[in-house]
Amino acid sequence: MKNIFHLVMIKPSHYDDDGYVIQWWRSGMPSNTLATLQGLAIDCVNRQVLGEDVEIKLTAMDETNIRVRVEKLARMISSDGGNGLVALVGVQSNQYPHALDLARSFRERGIQVCIGGFHVSGVLAMLPDLTPELQEALDLGVSLFAGEAEEGRLDRVLQDAWRGELQPIYNYMEDLPEMENAPTPFAPIETVKHTVGSQASFDAGRGCPFLCSFCTIINVQGRKSRYRNADDVERIIRDHLEQGIKRFFITDDNFARNRNWRAIYERLIELRERDHLSFNLALQVDTMCHTIKDFIEMSAQAGVKRVFIGLENINPESLKGTRKKQNRISEYRKNLLAWKKAKVFTIAGYILGFPGDTRESILHDIEVIKRELPIELLEFFFLTPLPGSQDHKELAQRGVAMDPDLNKYDLNHVVTAHDTMSREEWESVYRLAWDRYYTDEHVETLMRRAIVSGFSPGKVLGSVVWFYASIVVEGVHPLESGYIRRKYRRDRRPTLPVESRLVFYPRYIREFITKHWFMLRLLLKYHRMRKALDADPQSKNYTDQALTPVSDDETDLFELYGMETGHSAPEAHAKAS
């Protein structure tokens, strides 16, 4: 009879402003880290890294869509002899407080625990000393893992855990593994079915050559990019297609800079055209990817349906201070029009709170974007000094006050002071930015642009509801959102009291009804807009400035975007409302 060792991998969520774990019936973004570690763990099982007489049982949970029941998991491990490891994986800074609370509960039941992810890796990479929250984990007997788990590193952790000899810290930040021919990410349908549209994710490359000061990727995954090859990607696609999974998010920070992109695309096009396999992809790219020969055209042929573009900011003065020199403002519209021509849906991220930003400049720039750039969806973020970034390191070295509650480091909260805006002003303009971009007038414009570009306006309609309602109704960023919010009365932050049934359940029911009534009214309003556009015989002839190709004499438009009023850019900012 074999001995049993349980490996429980949990991708933790984090707390909302009321202290409840953010969780959904169907979550939006799948976890690439969980899929990567599942692939590595399956390889460990197949190679019997704990010996032929030990059966490794795997459990994988994404807490954004599955409730973590500590007591139940502890009983499962105990009933099979008590040998096991709970790995809290892919833990970002905002997820660390909840991850530590989970770790504490498991440790109280005698279960071994290891925490890894961007927060642990970023802190160990950038700061000279252990921070209090990392030391607290070590004091609880929790192990910390920094770096990536390929090339036998997961083997070592499992073997140490099997012997009951976990090391306090596994630090591989100075030795980043190659990805080519490594075990590939795998997400079983039991996990994927809990995401919207049953979407899986994988990384085709890691690392980034750029120097953005607010980014953690260059300090955690390195500036030397590493890649999977076309065989690896084909294996990932086929493994998931066998389970009926057809939608994939490639999580590379910038797939356009993956040196294997052409070979990967050629293979994917071959799978679609020769083998008649059906699947679609979402990517992250930069604002200059349209200058790469054939990239956008082949993206569409390979099945790319959505791209996330790091627009970041259109104010050149703001971008200077972040070392983001690769963003050339005059190229934005060229890039977006190229994706429109390929019939690929565009989503752009925009950061609020660069040193030169003011309330007036932010609102002015949003109007410029609405008028000049043919983006389908725009999502806003607070400029946040994330642990692991150069910004965070410099603020820490200067002794600048930052919010001690890591739960707020989700890009949706203010965590430090701004040079020109008060905390209240910064928070209010962030919320106002969503309202100003998603006005009824602009939503109608987005649907008009969709019609003339060959998109379904219904796709725009549904996506706008998702993005805007996430902020207005749920109070969470769209990247953390999902379908039907789930709350459990006892799953509350330990520093806050457990509410009585008479308080919790009536409010939960009231919130459920109110939120869904708001979303229904929003959908009906947008549906009426769409019906009116469908009935308009001129809707297919619509055009505006954003849909107009950039001419040679317009290349300085964005750098001098205040010039249309006859003022310099700062003066134009001051006059914006």
mmCIF file with all atom_site columns, N, CA and C in Angstrom, residues 509-541:
data_model
loop_
_atom_site.group_PDB
_atom_site.id
_atom_site.type_symbol
_atom_site.label_atom_id
_atom_site.label_alt_id
_atom_site.label_comp_id
_atom_site.label_asym_id
_atom_site.label_entity_id
_atom_site.label_seq_id
_atom_site.pdbx_PDB_ins_code
_atom_site.Cartn_x
_atom_site.Cartn_y
_atom_site.Cartn_z
_atom_site.occupancy
_atom_site.B_iso_or_equiv
_atom_site.pdbx_formal_charge
_atom_site.auth_seq_id
_atom_site.auth_comp_id
_atom_site.auth_asym_id
_atom_site.auth_atom_id
_atom_site.pdbx_PDB_model_num
ATOM 1  N N  . ILE A 1 509 ? -28.767 40.135 0.415   1.00 0.00 ? 509 ILE A N  1
ATOM 2  C CA . ILE A 1 509 ? -29.893 39.992 -0.513  1.00 0.00 ? 509 ILE A CA 1
ATOM 3  C C  . ILE A 1 509 ? -30.243 41.345 -1.131  1.00 0.00 ? 509 ILE A C  1
ATOM 4  N N  . ARG A 1 510 ? -30.259 42.376 -0.294  1.00 0.00 ? 510 ARG A N  1
ATOM 5  C CA . ARG A 1 510 ? -30.571 43.719 -0.793  1.00 0.00 ? 510 ARG A CA 1
ATOM 6  C C  . ARG A 1 510 ? -29.535 44.170 -1.816  1.00 0.00 ? 510 ARG A C  1
ATOM 7  N N  . GLU A 1 511 ? -28.261 43.941 -1.528  1.00 0.00 ? 511 GLU A N  1
ATOM 8  C CA . GLU A 1 511 ? -27.203 44.304 -2.465  1.00 0.00 ? 511 GLU A CA 1
ATOM 9  C C  . GLU A 1 511 ? -27.347 43.539 -3.782  1.00 0.00 ? 511 GLU A C  1
ATOM 10 N N  . PHE A 1 512 ? -27.658 42.260 -3.678  1.00 0.00 ? 512 PHE A N  1
ATOM 11 C CA . PHE A 1 512 ? -27.806 41.422 -4.878  1.00 0.00 ? 512 PHE A CA 1
ATOM 12 C C  . PHE A 1 512 ? -28.897 41.989 -5.784  1.00 0.00 ? 512 PHE A C  1
ATOM 13 N N  . ILE A 1 513 ? -30.037 42.318 -5.197  1.00 0.00 ? 513 ILE A N  1
ATOM 14 C CA . ILE A 1 513 ? -31.154 42.836 -5.992  1.00 0.00 ? 513 ILE A CA 1
ATOM 15 C C  . ILE A 1 513 ? -30.815 44.202 -6.575  1.00 0.00 ? 513 ILE A C  1
ATOM 16 N N  . THR A 1 514 ? -30.253 45.083 -5.748  1.00 0.00 ? 514 THR A N  1
ATOM 17 C CA . THR A 1 514 ? -29.936 46.442 -6.197  1.00 0.00 ? 514 THR A CA 1
ATOM 18 C C  . THR A 1 514 ? -28.909 46.434 -7.320  1.00 0.00 ? 514 THR A C  1
ATOM 19 N N  . LYS A 1 515 ? -27.852 45.638 -7.156  1.00 0.00 ? 515 LYS A N  1
ATOM 20 C CA . LYS A 1 515 ? -26.792 45.588 -8.162  1.00 0.00 ? 515 LYS A CA 1
ATOM 21 C C  . LYS A 1 515 ? -27.315 45.069 -9.495  1.00 0.00 ? 515 LYS A C  1
ATOM 22 N N  . HIS A 1 516 ? -28.082 44.007 -9.451  1.00 0.00 ? 516 HIS A N  1
ATOM 23 C CA . HIS A 1 516 ? -28.535 43.408 -10.707 1.00 0.00 ? 516 HIS A CA 1
ATOM 24 C C  . HIS A 1 516 ? -29.632 44.235 -11.365 1.00 0.00 ? 516 HIS A C  1
ATOM 25 N N  . TRP A 1 517 ? -30.387 44.980 -10.577 1.00 0.00 ? 517 TRP A N  1
ATOM 26 C CA . TRP A 1 517 ? -31.352 45.897 -11.149 1.00 0.00 ? 517 TRP A CA 1
ATOM 27 C C  . TRP A 1 517 ? -30.634 47.035 -11.879 1.00 0.00 ? 517 TRP A C  1
ATOM 28 N N  . PHE A 1 518 ? -29.554 47.541 -11.297 1.00 0.00 ? 518 PHE A N  1
ATOM 29 C CA . PHE A 1 518 ? -28.761 48.577 -11.953 1.00 0.00 ? 518 PHE A CA 1
ATOM 30 C C  . PHE A 1 518 ? -28.206 48.053 -13.279 1.00 0.00 ? 518 PHE A C  1
ATOM 31 N N  . MET A 1 519 ? -27.628 46.855 -13.258 1.00 0.00 ? 519 MET A N  1
ATOM 32 C CA . MET A 1 519 ? -27.036 46.304 -14.479 1.00 0.00 ? 519 MET A CA 1
ATOM 33 C C  . MET A 1 519 ? -28.088 46.023 -15.533 1.00 0.00 ? 519 MET A C  1
ATOM 34 N N  . LEU A 1 520 ? -29.270 45.586 -15.110 1.00 0.00 ? 520 LEU A N  1
ATOM 35 C CA . LEU A 1 520 ? -30.347 45.336 -16.069 1.00 0.00 ? 520 LEU A CA 1
ATOM 36 C C  . LEU A 1 520 ? -30.781 46.634 -16.734 1.00 0.00 ? 520 LEU A C  1
ATOM 37 N N  . ARG A 1 521 ? -30.922 47.688 -15.948 1.00 0.00 ? 521 ARG A N  1
ATOM 38 C CA . ARG A 1 521 ? -31.306 48.981 -16.519 1.00 0.00 ? 521 ARG A CA 1
ATOM 39 C C  . ARG A 1 521 ? -30.241 49.499 -17.476 1.00 0.00 ? 521 ARG A C  1
ATOM 40 N N  . LEU A 1 522 ? -28.957 49.271 -17.130 1.00 0.00 ? 522 LEU A N  1
ATOM 41 C CA . LEU A 1 522 ? -27.862 49.682 -18.000 1.00 0.00 ? 522 LEU A CA 1
ATOM 42 C C  . LEU A 1 522 ? -27.915 48.916 -19.322 1.00 0.00 ? 522 LEU A C  1
ATOM 43 N N  . LEU A 1 523 ? -28.133 47.616 -19.231 1.00 0.00 ? 523 LEU A N  1
ATOM 44 C CA . LEU A 1 523 ? -28.223 46.793 -20.435 1.00 0.00 ? 523 LEU A CA 1
ATOM 45 C C  . LEU A 1 523 ? -29.387 47.221 -21.314 1.00 0.00 ? 523 LEU A C  1
ATOM 46 N N  . LEU A 1 524 ? -30.522 47.489 -20.705 1.00 0.00 ? 524 LEU A N  1
ATOM 47 C CA . LEU A 1 524 ? -31.694 47.902 -21.477 1.00 0.00 ? 524 LEU A CA 1
ATOM 48 C C  . LEU A 1 524 ? -31.455 49.242 -22.158 1.00 0.00 ? 524 LEU A C  1
ATOM 49 N N  . LYS A 1 525 ? -30.808 50.161 -21.462 1.00 0.00 ? 525 LYS A N  1
ATOM 50 C CA . LYS A 1 525 ? -30.511 51.466 -22.064 1.00 0.00 ? 525 LYS A CA 1
ATOM 51 C C  . LYS A 1 525 ? -29.590 51.308 -23.265 1.00 0.00 ? 525 LYS A C  1
ATOM 52 N N  . TYR A 1 526 ? -28.521 50.510 -23.100 1.00 0.00 ? 526 TYR A N  1
ATOM 53 C CA . TYR A 1 526 ? -27.596 50.303 -24.207 1.00 0.00 ? 526 TYR A CA 1
ATOM 54 C C  . TYR A 1 526 ? -28.255 49.522 -25.342 1.00 0.00 ? 526 TYR A C  1
ATOM 55 N N  . HIS A 1 527 ? -29.155 48.608 -24.993 1.00 0.00 ? 527 HIS A N  1
ATOM 56 C CA . HIS A 1 527 ? -29.857 47.842 -26.023 1.00 0.00 ? 527 HIS A CA 1
ATOM 57 C C  . HIS A 1 527 ? -30.720 48.770 -26.876 1.00 0.00 ? 527 HIS A C  1
ATOM 58 N N  . ARG A 1 528 ? -31.363 49.749 -26.242 1.00 0.00 ? 528 ARG A N  1
ATOM 59 C CA . ARG A 1 528 ? -32.164 50.708 -27.011 1.00 0.00 ? 528 ARG A CA 1
ATOM 60 C C  . ARG A 1 528 ? -31.272 51.525 -27.944 1.00 0.00 ? 528 ARG A C  1
ATOM 61 N N  . MET A 1 529 ? -30.076 51.897 -27.468 1.00 0.00 ? 529 MET A N  1
ATOM 62 C CA . MET A 1 529 ? -29.124 52.592 -28.339 1.00 0.00 ? 529 MET A CA 1
ATOM 63 C C  . MET A 1 529 ? -28.791 51.735 -29.557 1.00 0.00 ? 529 MET A C  1
ATOM 64 N N  . ARG A 1 530 ? -28.533 50.469 -29.295 1.00 0.00 ? 530 ARG A N  1
ATOM 65 C CA . ARG A 1 530 ? -28.147 49.578 -30.384 1.00 0.00 ? 530 ARG A CA 1
ATOM 66 C C  . ARG A 1 530 ? -29.284 49.427 -31.389 1.00 0.00 ? 530 ARG A C  1
ATOM 67 N N  . LYS A 1 531 ? -30.500 49.277 -30.919 1.00 0.00 ? 531 LYS A N  1
ATOM 68 C CA . LYS A 1 531 ? -31.644 49.127 -31.823 1.00 0.00 ? 531 LYS A CA 1
ATOM 69 C C  . LYS A 1 531 ? -31.784 50.366 -32.699 1.00 0.00 ? 531 LYS A C  1
ATOM 70 N N  . ALA A 1 532 ? -31.570 51.527 -32.108 1.00 0.00 ? 532 ALA A N  1
ATOM 71 C CA . ALA A 1 532 ? -31.665 52.764 -32.883 1.00 0.00 ? 532 ALA A CA 1
ATOM 72 C C  . ALA A 1 532 ? -30.581 52.818 -33.955 1.00 0.00 ? 532 ALA A C  1
ATOM 73 N N  . LEU A 1 533 ? -29.384 52.367 -33.610 1.00 0.00 ? 533 LEU A N  1
ATOM 74 C CA . LEU A 1 533 ? -28.300 52.351 -34.596 1.00 0.00 ? 533 LEU A CA 1
ATOM 75 C C  . LEU A 1 533 ? -28.566 51.331 -35.695 1.00 0.00 ? 533 LEU A C  1
ATOM 76 N N  . ASP A 1 534 ? -29.117 50.179 -35.333 1.00 0.00 ? 534 ASP A N  1
ATOM 77 C CA . ASP A 1 534 ? -29.447 49.161 -36.340 1.00 0.00 ? 534 ASP A CA 1
ATOM 78 C C  . ASP A 1 534 ? -30.474 49.689 -37.339 1.00 0.00 ? 534 ASP A C  1
ATOM 79 N N  . ALA A 1 535 ? -31.351 50.562 -36.839 1.00 0.00 ? 535 ALA A N  1
ATOM 80 C CA . ALA A 1 535 ? -32.412 51.095 -37.708 1.00 0.00 ? 535 ALA A CA 1
ATOM 81 C C  . ALA A 1 535 ? -31.949 52.292 -38.523 1.00 0.00 ? 535 ALA A C  1
ATOM 82 N N  . ASP A 1 536 ? -30.776 52.807 -38.211 1.00 0.00 ? 536 ASP A N  1
ATOM 83 C CA . ASP A 1 536 ? -30.268 53.995 -38.892 1.00 0.00 ? 536 ASP A CA 1
ATOM 84 C C  . ASP A 1 536 ? -29.534 53.589 -40.166 1.00 0.00 ? 536 ASP A C  1
ATOM 85 N N  . PRO A 1 537 ? -30.045 53.932 -41.339 1.00 0.00 ? 537 PRO A N  1
ATOM 86 C CA . PRO A 1 537 ? -29.385 53.519 -42.596 1.00 0.00 ? 537 PRO A CA 1
ATOM 87 C C  . PRO A 1 537 ? -28.016 54.168 -42.795 1.00 0.00 ? 537 PRO A C  1
ATOM 88 N N  . GLN A 1 538 ? -27.724 55.238 -42.054 1.00 0.00 ? 538 GLN A N  1
ATOM 89 C CA . GLN A 1 538 ? -26.443 55.922 -42.196 1.00 0.00 ? 538 GLN A CA 1
ATOM 90 C C  . GLN A 1 538 ? -25.384 55.427 -41.215 1.00 0.00 ? 538 GLN A C  1
ATOM 91 N N  . SER A 1 539 ? -25.754 54.474 -40.356 1.00 0.00 ? 539 SER A N  1
ATOM 92 C CA . SER A 1 539 ? -24.819 54.051 -39.315 1.00 0.00 ? 539 SER A CA 1
ATOM 93 C C  . SER A 1 539 ? -23.545 53.437 -39.885 1.00 0.00 ? 539 SER A C  1
ATOM 94 N N  . LYS A 1 540 ? -23.651 52.794 -41.049 1.00 0.00 ? 540 LYS A N  1
ATOM 95 C CA . LYS A 1 540 ? -22.459 52.181 -41.635 1.00 0.00 ? 540 LYS A CA 1
ATOM 96 C C  . LYS A 1 540 ? -21.557 53.191 -42.327 1.00 0.00 ? 540 LYS A C  1
ATOM 97 N N  . ASN A 1 541 ? -22.013 54.429 -42.422 1.00 0.00 ? 541 ASN A N  1
ATOM 98 C CA . ASN A 1 541 ? -21.201 55.476 -43.042 1.00 0.00 ? 541 ASN A CA 1
ATOM 99 C C  . ASN A 1 541 ? -20.555 56.387 -41.996 1.00 0.00 ? 541 ASN A C  1
#
